[in-house]
CSV table of C-alpha atoms in Angstrom, one decimal:
chain,number,residue,atom,x,y,z
A,1,ASP,CA,0.0,-0.1,0.1
A,2,THR,CA,1.3,3.4,-1.1
A,3,GLU,CA,1.7,6.1,1.9
A,4,VAL,CA,1.1,8.8,-0.5
A,5,ILE,CA,-2.5,8.8,-2.0
A,6,GLN,CA,-3.2,10.6,-5.0
A,7,THR,CA,-6.6,11.3,-6.4
A,8,PRO,CA,-8.0,10.9,-9.0
A,9,LYS,CA,-6.1,8.1,-10.7
A,10,HIS,CA,-7.3,9.2,-14.1
A,11,LEU,CA,-8.6,12.6,-15.4
A,12,VAL,CA,-9.9,13.7,-18.6
A,13,MET,CA,-10.5,17.4,-19.2
A,14,GLY,CA,-11.1,19.9,-21.8
A,15,MET,CA,-8.8,22.9,-22.3
A,16,THR,CA,-11.3,25.3,-20.9
A,17,ASN,CA,-12.0,23.1,-17.8
A,18,LYS,CA,-10.7,23.8,-14.2
A,19,LYS,CA,-9.9,20.8,-12.2
A,20,SER,CA,-7.6,19.8,-9.1
A,21,LEU,CA,-5.1,17.0,-8.4
A,22,LYS,CA,-4.9,16.0,-4.7
A,23,CYS,CA,-2.2,14.6,-2.7
A,24,GLU,CA,-2.3,13.3,0.8
A,25,GLN,CA,0.3,11.9,3.2
A,26,HIS,CA,0.1,11.3,7.0
A,27,MET,CA,3.8,10.2,7.5
A,28,GLY,CA,4.5,13.6,8.9
A,29,HIS,CA,6.6,14.6,6.3
A,30,ARG,CA,7.2,18.4,5.9
A,31,ALA,CA,8.5,18.4,2.2
A,32,MET,CA,6.2,17.8,-0.7
A,33,TYR,CA,6.7,17.6,-4.3
A,34,TRP,CA,4.9,17.7,-7.6
A,35,TYR,CA,6.4,16.0,-10.6
A,36,LYS,CA,5.4,15.6,-14.3
A,37,GLN,CA,6.3,12.4,-16.2
A,38,LYS,CA,5.8,12.1,-20.0
A,39,ALA,CA,6.0,8.6,-21.7
A,40,LYS,CA,9.4,7.3,-21.9
A,41,LYS,CA,11.0,10.4,-20.2
A,42,PRO,CA,12.2,10.7,-16.3
A,43,PRO,CA,10.1,12.5,-13.9
A,44,GLU,CA,10.6,16.2,-14.0
A,45,LEU,CA,10.3,18.4,-10.9
A,46,MET,CA,7.6,21.1,-11.2
A,47,PHE,CA,7.2,22.5,-7.4
A,48,VAL,CA,8.6,21.8,-4.0
A,49,TYR,CA,6.9,22.8,-0.8
A,50,SER,CA,8.7,23.0,2.4
A,51,TYR,CA,6.9,23.5,5.7
A,52,GLU,CA,3.7,24.3,3.7
A,53,LYS,CA,5.6,27.1,1.7
A,54,LEU,CA,6.5,27.1,-1.9
A,55,SER,CA,10.3,26.8,-2.1
A,56,ILE,CA,10.8,25.8,-5.6
A,57,ASN,CA,8.8,26.7,-8.9
A,58,GLU,CA,10.6,25.1,-11.8
A,59,SER,CA,9.4,27.8,-14.2
A,60,VAL,CA,6.1,26.0,-14.6
A,61,PRO,CA,3.4,27.9,-16.7
A,62,SER,CA,0.7,29.8,-14.4
A,63,ARG,CA,-2.1,27.5,-15.8
A,64,PHE,CA,-0.6,25.0,-13.1
A,65,SER,CA,-1.4,26.5,-9.5
A,66,PRO,CA,0.0,24.5,-6.5
A,67,GLU,CA,-1.6,24.8,-3.0
A,68,CYS,CA,-0.4,23.3,0.4
A,69,PRO,CA,-3.5,24.0,2.8
A,70,ASN,CA,-1.8,22.1,5.7
A,71,SER,CA,1.3,19.7,6.2
A,72,SER,CA,-0.6,16.6,4.9
A,73,LEU,CA,-2.2,17.9,1.9
A,74,LEU,CA,-1.0,19.1,-1.5
A,75,ASN,CA,-3.3,20.3,-4.5
A,76,LEU,CA,-2.5,21.2,-8.0
A,77,HIS,CA,-5.1,23.5,-9.6
A,78,LEU,CA,-5.5,23.1,-13.3
A,79,HIS,CA,-7.0,25.7,-15.7
A,80,ALA,CA,-6.7,26.3,-19.3
A,81,LEU,CA,-4.5,23.3,-20.1
A,82,GLN,CA,-2.9,22.4,-23.4
A,83,PRO,CA,-2.8,19.1,-25.0
A,84,GLU,CA,0.9,18.8,-24.5
A,85,ASP,CA,0.2,18.9,-20.7
A,86,SER,CA,-1.1,15.3,-20.9
A,87,ALA,CA,1.1,13.2,-18.7
A,88,LEU,CA,1.4,11.3,-15.4
A,89,TYR,CA,1.7,13.8,-12.5
A,90,LEU,CA,3.4,12.4,-9.5
A,91,CYS,CA,3.3,13.6,-5.9
A,92,ALA,CA,6.0,12.8,-3.3
A,93,SER,CA,7.0,13.5,0.1
A,94,SER,CA,10.1,13.5,2.3
A,95,PRO,CA,10.6,14.1,6.1
A,96,LEU,CA,12.5,17.3,6.5
A,97,PRO,CA,13.2,20.0,4.4
A,98,GLY,CA,16.7,21.3,4.8
A,99,THR,CA,18.2,17.9,4.5
A,100,SER,CA,15.8,16.6,1.7
A,101,GLY,CA,18.4,16.0,-0.8
A,102,ASN,CA,19.8,12.9,1.1
A,103,GLN,CA,16.3,11.5,2.2
A,104,PRO,CA,14.3,9.0,0.0
A,105,GLN,CA,11.3,10.5,-1.5
A,106,HIS,CA,8.1,8.6,-1.1
A,107,PHE,CA,5.8,8.6,-4.3
A,108,GLY,CA,2.1,8.3,-4.8
A,109,ASP,CA,0.7,6.1,-7.7
A,110,GLY,CA,0.2,9.3,-9.7
A,111,THR,CA,-2.8,10.9,-11.8
A,112,ARG,CA,-3.0,10.1,-15.3
A,113,LEU,CA,-4.0,13.3,-17.0
A,114,SER,CA,-5.3,13.6,-20.6
A,115,ILE,CA,-6.3,17.0,-22.1
A,116,LEU,CA,-8.8,17.0,-24.9
B,1,ILE,CA,22.4,22.0,-16.0
B,2,LEU,CA,23.0,18.8,-14.0
B,3,ASN,CA,23.0,15.8,-16.4
B,4,VAL,CA,22.0,12.3,-15.1
B,5,GLU,CA,22.6,9.4,-17.5
B,6,GLN,CA,21.9,5.7,-17.3
B,7,SER,CA,22.7,2.8,-19.3
B,8,PRO,CA,21.8,0.5,-20.8
B,9,GLN,CA,18.3,2.0,-21.6
B,10,SER,CA,16.8,-1.4,-21.6
B,11,LEU,CA,17.9,-5.0,-20.5
B,12,HIS,CA,16.5,-8.4,-21.0
B,13,VAL,CA,17.7,-11.2,-19.0
B,14,GLN,CA,17.0,-14.9,-18.0
B,15,GLU,CA,15.6,-15.7,-14.5
B,16,GLY,CA,18.8,-16.4,-12.4
B,17,ASP,CA,21.0,-14.1,-14.4
B,18,SER,CA,22.9,-11.5,-12.3
B,19,THR,CA,22.8,-8.0,-14.0
B,20,ASN,CA,24.1,-4.4,-13.4
B,21,PHE,CA,23.4,-1.0,-14.5
B,22,THR,CA,25.3,2.3,-14.7
B,23,CYS,CA,24.4,5.8,-13.6
B,24,SER,CA,26.7,8.7,-14.5
B,25,PHE,CA,26.6,12.1,-13.0
B,26,PRO,CA,28.8,15.3,-12.9
B,27,SER,CA,31.3,14.8,-9.9
B,28,SER,CA,31.4,18.2,-9.1
B,29,ASN,CA,29.1,19.6,-6.4
B,30,PHE,CA,27.9,16.1,-5.5
B,31,TYR,CA,25.4,15.8,-2.9
B,32,ALA,CA,23.5,12.6,-2.9
B,33,LEU,CA,22.6,9.9,-5.3
B,34,HIS,CA,19.2,8.0,-5.2
B,35,TRP,CA,18.0,4.7,-6.6
B,36,TYR,CA,14.3,4.0,-7.2
B,37,ARG,CA,12.5,1.0,-8.7
B,38,TRP,CA,9.4,1.8,-10.7
B,39,GLU,CA,7.0,-1.2,-11.5
B,40,THR,CA,4.5,-0.7,-14.0
B,41,ALA,CA,1.1,0.8,-12.7
B,42,LYS,CA,2.9,1.3,-9.3
B,43,SER,CA,4.6,4.3,-7.6
B,44,PRO,CA,8.4,4.5,-7.7
B,45,GLU,CA,9.9,2.8,-4.5
B,46,ALA,CA,13.1,4.2,-3.1
B,47,LEU,CA,15.9,1.5,-3.0
B,48,PHE,CA,19.0,3.5,-1.7
B,49,VAL,CA,20.2,6.9,-1.1
B,50,MET,CA,24.0,7.3,-0.9
B,51,THR,CA,26.1,10.3,-0.1
B,52,LEU,CA,29.6,9.1,0.6
B,53,ASN,CA,32.4,8.2,-1.9
B,54,GLY,CA,32.9,4.4,-1.7
B,55,ASP,CA,29.4,3.7,-0.3
B,56,GLU,CA,28.1,0.3,-0.8
B,57,LYS,CA,24.4,-0.5,0.2
B,58,LYS,CA,22.5,-3.7,0.0
B,59,LYS,CA,18.9,-4.8,0.1
B,60,GLY,CA,18.1,-8.3,-0.4
B,61,ARG,CA,19.5,-9.3,-3.8
B,62,ILE,CA,20.2,-5.7,-4.9
B,63,SER,CA,23.2,-3.7,-4.0
B,64,ALA,CA,24.6,-0.3,-5.0
B,65,THR,CA,28.0,1.3,-5.2
B,66,LEU,CA,29.0,5.0,-5.5
B,67,ASN,CA,32.0,6.8,-6.9
B,68,THR,CA,31.7,10.4,-6.4
B,69,LYS,CA,35.2,11.2,-7.6
B,70,GLU,CA,34.7,9.9,-11.2
B,71,GLY,CA,30.7,10.3,-11.1
B,72,TYR,CA,29.1,6.9,-11.3
B,73,SER,CA,27.0,4.6,-9.3
B,74,TYR,CA,26.3,0.9,-10.2
B,75,LEU,CA,23.3,-1.0,-9.4
B,76,TYR,CA,23.6,-4.8,-9.0
B,77,ILE,CA,20.8,-7.6,-8.9
B,78,LYS,CA,22.0,-11.0,-8.1
B,79,GLY,CA,20.0,-13.9,-9.4
B,80,SER,CA,17.3,-11.8,-11.3
B,81,GLN,CA,13.7,-12.9,-10.6
B,82,PRO,CA,10.6,-12.1,-12.8
B,83,GLU,CA,9.4,-9.8,-10.0
B,84,ASP,CA,12.6,-7.8,-10.5
B,85,SER,CA,11.1,-6.6,-13.7
B,86,ALA,CA,10.8,-2.8,-13.5
B,87,THR,CA,12.3,0.6,-14.6
B,88,TYR,CA,15.3,1.5,-12.3
B,89,LEU,CA,15.8,5.2,-12.0
B,90,CYS,CA,18.8,7.0,-10.5
B,91,ALA,CA,18.6,10.6,-9.4
B,92,CYS,CA,21.0,13.2,-8.1
B,93,GLY,CA,20.0,15.2,-5.1
B,94,SER,CA,20.6,18.9,-5.6
B,95,GLY,CA,21.7,20.4,-2.4
B,96,ASN,CA,19.5,20.8,0.4
B,97,THR,CA,16.4,21.7,-1.5
B,98,GLY,CA,15.1,18.2,-2.0
B,99,LYS,CA,15.2,18.8,-5.8
B,100,LEU,CA,16.1,15.5,-7.7
B,101,ILE,CA,17.3,15.2,-11.2
B,102,PHE,CA,16.4,11.9,-12.6
B,103,GLY,CA,18.1,9.8,-15.3
B,104,GLN,CA,16.2,8.3,-18.2
B,105,GLY,CA,16.1,4.9,-16.2
B,106,THR,CA,17.0,1.4,-17.3
B,107,THR,CA,14.1,-1.0,-18.0
B,108,LEU,CA,14.7,-4.6,-16.9
B,109,GLN,CA,12.7,-7.4,-18.2
B,110,VAL,CA,13.4,-10.9,-16.3
B,111,LYS,CA,12.1,-13.8,-18.6
B,112,PRO,CA,11.0,-17.0,-16.5
């Protein structure tokens, strides 16, 4: 059983829709991450939250809007996405910001997003 | 830009064979090297995190070594089993930020 829960598992949306991806962990981790993974490519970091504050934005377009309402939850709000945004979106967490580089990250199963 | 490379891209072995893959990374400003196993339709699973030159770690039949001076890590699987079939990803940890730069992965297929 994965300890990082992502919902929904699959999402199909039109380019004008607004939807949200959700990620939840109850391991007490204080660093949380969003990654984007295209087919046959490695995961690419999008955002990092440390102690519920955005610490890294990898120049992600504003049509992706992250939110960390509390230490257990991470959302990714989607609006006006493009077909090229179709991908697997992975959420991950690790125990402590500040030493995160040498701590393993715990991943969810991902949300498979398709933009029509 | 940190560039992490893995080889081979894919590997097909028979059950019982031992195998190894390579992860190459820039040796300057090294912080940490991660290995993950990613089975189809599952989440990536952390195998090892290594930080020290010469580090060797083992988990069952899987082991890994690290050479930070020359910028490479090897992952070994002894006596491969069909359940070892997965994509194995290495990633460099970039400082204290938690940012990981992943390699392209090595996809292993173990035939019974």
